[in-house]
Amino acid sequence: MKKISFILLLLFCTITIAQEKKDINPFRIGVKIGTPNVLGGNLEFVTPILNNRIALFIDYSGFTIKEDESKIALKYFEAGTNIYFKSSGKGLYSSLSYGKLNLDGNYTDAETINGTQYDGKAEGNISVSTLNAKLGAKLGSKFYFRIEAGYGFGDIPQQIEITGTESGTGITKTDYVDVPSDIPGLNENGYLLFNIGFGISI
């Protein structure tokens, strides 16, 4: 047990010293604005793998979009790796990641959907998983700016299934509404990825 603890301590010290020598500031905390995330948080950690070229990241955002009679809650999660072209852990990089997009539709107050009036609330959702490929650039050290562009490949439904109780009959019915058109870059084969970000490295 003592040997394992010593090895882990030695590894941690080696990583720390190697990154300090290169002024890496491996932990990055920031925000991203773009599509499909709209607005969300970003965490990144630059590992010492391949001389500080491999970074791991997580993005998360939640946003509500209103269109006509519907209210769509968007949640986006992305996790993957950024591969920097230089050992400084900044500048140009490529990115490969897994993305999860959730859209929850909510209709309230006995609204009419495609000619059917519902009592109370009718709701539905879609959930989409994608494989994302991006190119990006991180500029700055302590305080930074980043920009990314790419594409998320996946099978994207074009309608949300809505289930609710029909007014006057009490019968549960199912209807369909189009995915909001003001989600930029979204189509049946995937979605465009584009965002800019700001943050601090520690």
mmCIF file of C-alpha atoms in Angstrom:
data_model
loop_
_atom_site.group_PDB
_atom_site.id
_atom_site.type_symbol
_atom_site.label_atom_id
_atom_site.label_comp_id
_atom_site.label_asym_id
_atom_site.label_seq_id
_atom_site.Cartn_x
_atom_site.Cartn_y
_atom_site.Cartn_z
ATOM 1 C CA MET A 1 0.000 0.000 0.000
ATOM 2 C CA LYS A 2 2.865 2.360 0.858
ATOM 3 C CA LYS A 3 4.553 1.552 -2.456
ATOM 4 C CA ILE A 4 1.352 2.367 -4.365
ATOM 5 C CA SER A 5 0.945 5.651 -2.484
ATOM 6 C CA PHE A 6 4.572 6.553 -3.205
ATOM 7 C CA ILE A 7 4.183 5.785 -6.912
ATOM 8 C CA LEU A 8 0.995 7.886 -7.138
ATOM 9 C CA LEU A 9 2.692 10.778 -5.317
ATOM 10 C CA LEU A 10 5.718 10.547 -7.604
ATOM 11 C CA LEU A 11 3.460 10.511 -10.679
ATOM 12 C CA PHE A 12 1.504 13.544 -9.426
ATOM 13 C CA CYS A 13 4.729 15.484 -8.758
ATOM 14 C CA THR A 14 6.102 14.568 -12.172
ATOM 15 C CA ILE A 15 2.926 15.762 -13.892
ATOM 16 C CA THR A 16 2.876 18.986 -11.897
ATOM 17 C CA ILE A 17 6.539 19.806 -12.548
ATOM 18 C CA ALA A 18 6.268 18.994 -16.252
ATOM 19 C CA GLN A 19 3.274 21.270 -16.676
ATOM 20 C CA GLU A 20 4.747 24.081 -14.601
ATOM 21 C CA LYS A 21 7.866 24.102 -16.752
ATOM 22 C CA LYS A 22 5.744 24.646 -19.816
ATOM 23 C CA ASP A 23 3.369 27.109 -18.118
ATOM 24 C CA ILE A 24 0.384 24.977 -19.122
ATOM 25 C CA ASN A 25 -2.262 26.024 -16.554
ATOM 26 C CA PRO A 26 -4.010 22.675 -17.121
ATOM 27 C CA PHE A 27 -7.437 23.434 -15.612
ATOM 28 C CA ARG A 28 -9.720 25.623 -17.756
ATOM 29 C CA ILE A 29 -13.110 26.909 -16.596
ATOM 30 C CA GLY A 30 -15.251 28.929 -18.996
ATOM 31 C CA VAL A 31 -18.478 29.505 -20.886
ATOM 32 C CA LYS A 32 -19.433 28.732 -24.469
ATOM 33 C CA ILE A 33 -21.990 30.475 -26.668
ATOM 34 C CA GLY A 34 -23.190 28.917 -29.914
ATOM 35 C CA THR A 35 -25.041 25.987 -31.422
ATOM 36 C CA PRO A 36 -26.523 23.641 -30.353
ATOM 37 C CA ASN A 37 -25.524 24.482 -26.764
ATOM 38 C CA VAL A 38 -26.874 28.084 -26.934
ATOM 39 C CA LEU A 39 -25.184 29.072 -23.652
ATOM 40 C CA GLY A 40 -23.395 26.811 -21.190
ATOM 41 C CA GLY A 41 -20.385 25.986 -19.086
ATOM 42 C CA ASN A 42 -17.120 24.319 -20.105
ATOM 43 C CA LEU A 43 -14.461 22.441 -18.122
ATOM 44 C CA GLU A 44 -11.164 21.290 -19.626
ATOM 45 C CA PHE A 45 -8.105 19.530 -18.222
ATOM 46 C CA VAL A 46 -4.835 19.230 -20.165
ATOM 47 C CA THR A 47 -3.119 15.920 -19.402
ATOM 48 C CA PRO A 48 0.648 15.317 -19.764
ATOM 49 C CA ILE A 49 -0.041 12.680 -22.436
ATOM 50 C CA LEU A 50 1.898 13.248 -25.685
ATOM 51 C CA ASN A 51 3.762 16.158 -24.097
ATOM 52 C CA ASN A 52 0.641 18.101 -22.981
ATOM 53 C CA ARG A 53 -1.229 17.689 -26.243
ATOM 54 C CA ILE A 54 -4.235 15.657 -24.990
ATOM 55 C CA ALA A 55 -7.011 17.422 -23.056
ATOM 56 C CA LEU A 56 -10.308 16.124 -21.670
ATOM 57 C CA PHE A 57 -13.399 18.343 -21.585
ATOM 58 C CA ILE A 58 -17.055 18.491 -20.543
ATOM 59 C CA ASP A 59 -19.721 20.963 -21.750
ATOM 60 C CA TYR A 60 -23.210 21.400 -20.303
ATOM 61 C CA SER A 61 -26.033 23.830 -21.009
ATOM 62 C CA GLY A 62 -29.773 24.262 -20.487
ATOM 63 C CA PHE A 63 -32.007 26.720 -22.331
ATOM 64 C CA THR A 64 -35.713 27.354 -22.986
ATOM 65 C CA ILE A 65 -37.032 28.288 -26.430
ATOM 66 C CA LYS A 66 -40.576 29.568 -27.037
ATOM 67 C CA GLU A 67 -42.170 29.210 -30.472
ATOM 68 C CA ASP A 68 -45.865 29.863 -31.143
ATOM 69 C CA GLU A 69 -47.795 27.855 -28.508
ATOM 70 C CA SER A 70 -44.914 25.628 -27.471
ATOM 71 C CA LYS A 71 -42.156 25.905 -24.919
ATOM 72 C CA ILE A 72 -39.113 23.767 -25.683
ATOM 73 C CA ALA A 73 -36.519 23.079 -22.988
ATOM 74 C CA LEU A 74 -33.115 22.307 -24.502
ATOM 75 C CA LYS A 75 -30.405 20.469 -22.583
ATOM 76 C CA TYR A 76 -27.011 19.696 -24.080
ATOM 77 C CA PHE A 77 -24.139 17.568 -22.757
ATOM 78 C CA GLU A 78 -20.837 16.919 -24.494
ATOM 79 C CA ALA A 79 -17.702 15.100 -23.353
ATOM 80 C CA GLY A 80 -14.548 14.232 -25.260
ATOM 81 C CA THR A 81 -10.970 15.081 -26.017
ATOM 82 C CA ASN A 82 -9.164 18.037 -27.542
ATOM 83 C CA ILE A 83 -5.882 17.189 -29.279
ATOM 84 C CA TYR A 84 -3.604 20.236 -29.415
ATOM 85 C CA PHE A 85 -1.154 20.574 -32.288
ATOM 86 C CA LYS A 86 1.460 22.191 -30.022
ATOM 87 C CA SER A 87 2.860 21.088 -26.652
ATOM 88 C CA SER A 88 1.882 24.420 -25.072
ATOM 89 C CA GLY A 89 -1.700 23.175 -24.585
ATOM 90 C CA LYS A 90 -3.096 26.085 -26.585
ATOM 91 C CA GLY A 91 -3.432 27.226 -30.187
ATOM 92 C CA LEU A 92 -5.010 25.018 -32.848
ATOM 93 C CA TYR A 93 -6.595 21.693 -31.903
ATOM 94 C CA SER A 94 -8.878 18.974 -33.232
ATOM 95 C CA SER A 95 -11.715 17.559 -31.155
ATOM 96 C CA LEU A 96 -13.599 14.265 -30.998
ATOM 97 C CA SER A 97 -16.523 13.903 -28.615
ATOM 98 C CA TYR A 98 -19.888 12.394 -27.697
ATOM 99 C CA GLY A 99 -22.879 14.743 -27.629
ATOM 100 C CA LYS A 100 -26.342 14.331 -26.080
ATOM 101 C CA LEU A 101 -29.143 16.733 -27.049
ATOM 102 C CA ASN A 102 -32.513 16.622 -25.228
ATOM 103 C CA LEU A 103 -35.586 18.605 -26.285
ATOM 104 C CA ASP A 104 -38.631 18.604 -23.980
ATOM 105 C CA GLY A 105 -41.880 20.079 -25.338
ATOM 106 C CA ASN A 106 -44.504 21.490 -22.973
ATOM 107 C CA TYR A 107 -48.016 22.735 -23.822
ATOM 108 C CA THR A 108 -50.203 24.131 -21.028
ATOM 109 C CA ASP A 109 -53.588 25.812 -20.312
ATOM 110 C CA ALA A 110 -55.738 23.652 -22.612
ATOM 111 C CA GLU A 111 -53.987 24.813 -25.749
ATOM 112 C CA THR A 112 -54.797 23.510 -29.222
ATOM 113 C CA ILE A 113 -52.239 21.339 -31.004
ATOM 114 C CA ASN A 114 -52.940 20.536 -34.654
ATOM 115 C CA GLY A 115 -56.679 21.051 -34.108
ATOM 116 C CA THR A 116 -56.966 19.070 -30.848
ATOM 117 C CA GLN A 117 -57.595 20.952 -27.612
ATOM 118 C CA TYR A 118 -55.906 19.500 -24.541
ATOM 119 C CA ASP A 119 -56.839 19.901 -20.887
ATOM 120 C CA GLY A 120 -54.046 20.905 -18.543
ATOM 121 C CA LYS A 121 -50.652 19.947 -19.891
ATOM 122 C CA ALA A 122 -49.481 18.005 -22.926
ATOM 123 C CA GLU A 123 -45.821 17.136 -23.195
ATOM 124 C CA GLY A 124 -43.230 15.198 -25.163
ATOM 125 C CA ASN A 125 -39.506 14.922 -25.773
ATOM 126 C CA ILE A 126 -36.769 13.691 -28.064
ATOM 127 C CA SER A 127 -33.251 12.627 -27.171
ATOM 128 C CA VAL A 128 -30.414 12.557 -29.700
ATOM 129 C CA SER A 129 -26.872 11.193 -29.451
ATOM 130 C CA THR A 130 -24.149 12.297 -31.857
ATOM 131 C CA LEU A 131 -20.500 11.730 -32.661
ATOM 132 C CA ASN A 132 -18.894 15.164 -32.908
ATOM 133 C CA ALA A 133 -15.828 16.223 -34.886
ATOM 134 C CA LYS A 134 -14.501 19.781 -34.562
ATOM 135 C CA LEU A 135 -11.553 22.064 -35.225
ATOM 136 C CA GLY A 136 -10.797 24.822 -32.763
ATOM 137 C CA ALA A 137 -8.309 27.344 -31.475
ATOM 138 C CA LYS A 138 -7.566 28.502 -27.936
ATOM 139 C CA LEU A 139 -5.870 31.885 -27.643
ATOM 140 C CA GLY A 140 -4.377 33.234 -24.442
ATOM 141 C CA SER A 141 -2.933 31.712 -21.289
ATOM 142 C CA LYS A 142 -4.396 32.824 -17.946
ATOM 143 C CA PHE A 143 -7.435 34.406 -19.600
ATOM 144 C CA TYR A 144 -8.392 32.865 -22.898
ATOM 145 C CA PHE A 145 -10.690 33.015 -25.888
ATOM 146 C CA ARG A 146 -11.605 29.960 -27.958
ATOM 147 C CA ILE A 147 -13.536 29.302 -31.153
ATOM 148 C CA GLU A 148 -14.764 25.934 -32.487
ATOM 149 C CA ALA A 149 -16.574 24.666 -35.568
ATOM 150 C CA GLY A 150 -17.596 21.201 -36.698
ATOM 151 C CA TYR A 151 -20.462 18.773 -37.120
ATOM 152 C CA GLY A 152 -22.384 16.310 -34.931
ATOM 153 C CA PHE A 153 -23.290 13.131 -36.840
ATOM 154 C CA GLY A 154 -26.509 11.404 -35.790
ATOM 155 C CA ASP A 155 -30.106 10.536 -36.659
ATOM 156 C CA ILE A 156 -32.145 13.619 -35.733
ATOM 157 C CA PRO A 157 -35.976 13.355 -35.461
ATOM 158 C CA GLN A 158 -37.809 16.237 -37.118
ATOM 159 C CA GLN A 159 -40.897 16.042 -34.876
ATOM 160 C CA ILE A 160 -41.638 15.801 -31.176
ATOM 161 C CA GLU A 161 -44.290 13.294 -30.044
ATOM 162 C CA ILE A 162 -46.804 15.056 -27.756
ATOM 163 C CA THR A 163 -49.103 13.160 -25.367
ATOM 164 C CA GLY A 164 -51.996 14.719 -23.414
ATOM 165 C CA THR A 165 -55.677 14.520 -22.418
ATOM 166 C CA GLU A 166 -58.197 15.749 -25.011
ATOM 167 C CA SER A 167 -60.556 18.424 -23.720
ATOM 168 C CA GLY A 168 -64.167 17.225 -23.252
ATOM 169 C CA THR A 169 -63.480 13.519 -23.774
ATOM 170 C CA GLY A 170 -60.784 12.678 -21.237
ATOM 171 C CA ILE A 171 -59.103 10.514 -23.861
ATOM 172 C CA THR A 172 -55.323 10.416 -23.937
ATOM 173 C CA LYS A 173 -54.139 11.352 -27.411
ATOM 174 C CA THR A 174 -50.825 11.563 -29.200
ATOM 175 C CA ASP A 175 -49.889 14.307 -31.630
ATOM 176 C CA TYR A 176 -46.761 15.557 -33.352
ATOM 177 C CA VAL A 177 -45.205 19.003 -33.661
ATOM 178 C CA ASP A 178 -42.175 20.096 -35.633
ATOM 179 C CA VAL A 179 -38.876 20.656 -33.891
ATOM 180 C CA PRO A 180 -38.491 24.473 -33.558
ATOM 181 C CA SER A 181 -36.973 25.965 -36.682
ATOM 182 C CA ASP A 182 -34.973 28.547 -34.735
ATOM 183 C CA ILE A 183 -32.466 25.930 -33.562
ATOM 184 C CA PRO A 184 -29.742 26.829 -36.097
ATOM 185 C CA GLY A 185 -27.940 24.166 -38.110
ATOM 186 C CA LEU A 186 -30.240 21.283 -37.082
ATOM 187 C CA ASN A 187 -31.356 18.746 -39.723
ATOM 188 C CA GLU A 188 -32.200 15.056 -39.984
ATOM 189 C CA ASN A 189 -28.555 13.974 -40.405
ATOM 190 C CA GLY A 190 -27.071 15.889 -37.506
ATOM 191 C CA TYR A 191 -26.311 19.447 -36.542
ATOM 192 C CA LEU A 192 -23.710 22.119 -37.073
ATOM 193 C CA LEU A 193 -21.408 22.819 -34.170
ATOM 194 C CA PHE A 194 -20.129 26.345 -33.727
ATOM 195 C CA ASN A 195 -19.281 28.228 -30.590
ATOM 196 C CA ILE A 196 -17.059 30.831 -29.055
ATOM 197 C CA GLY A 197 -15.842 30.653 -25.480
ATOM 198 C CA PHE A 198 -14.187 32.686 -22.762
ATOM 199 C CA GLY A 199 -12.603 31.564 -19.526
ATOM 200 C CA ILE A 200 -9.735 31.338 -17.103
ATOM 201 C CA SER A 201 -6.896 28.816 -16.804
ATOM 202 C CA ILE A 202 -5.585 27.766 -13.392
#
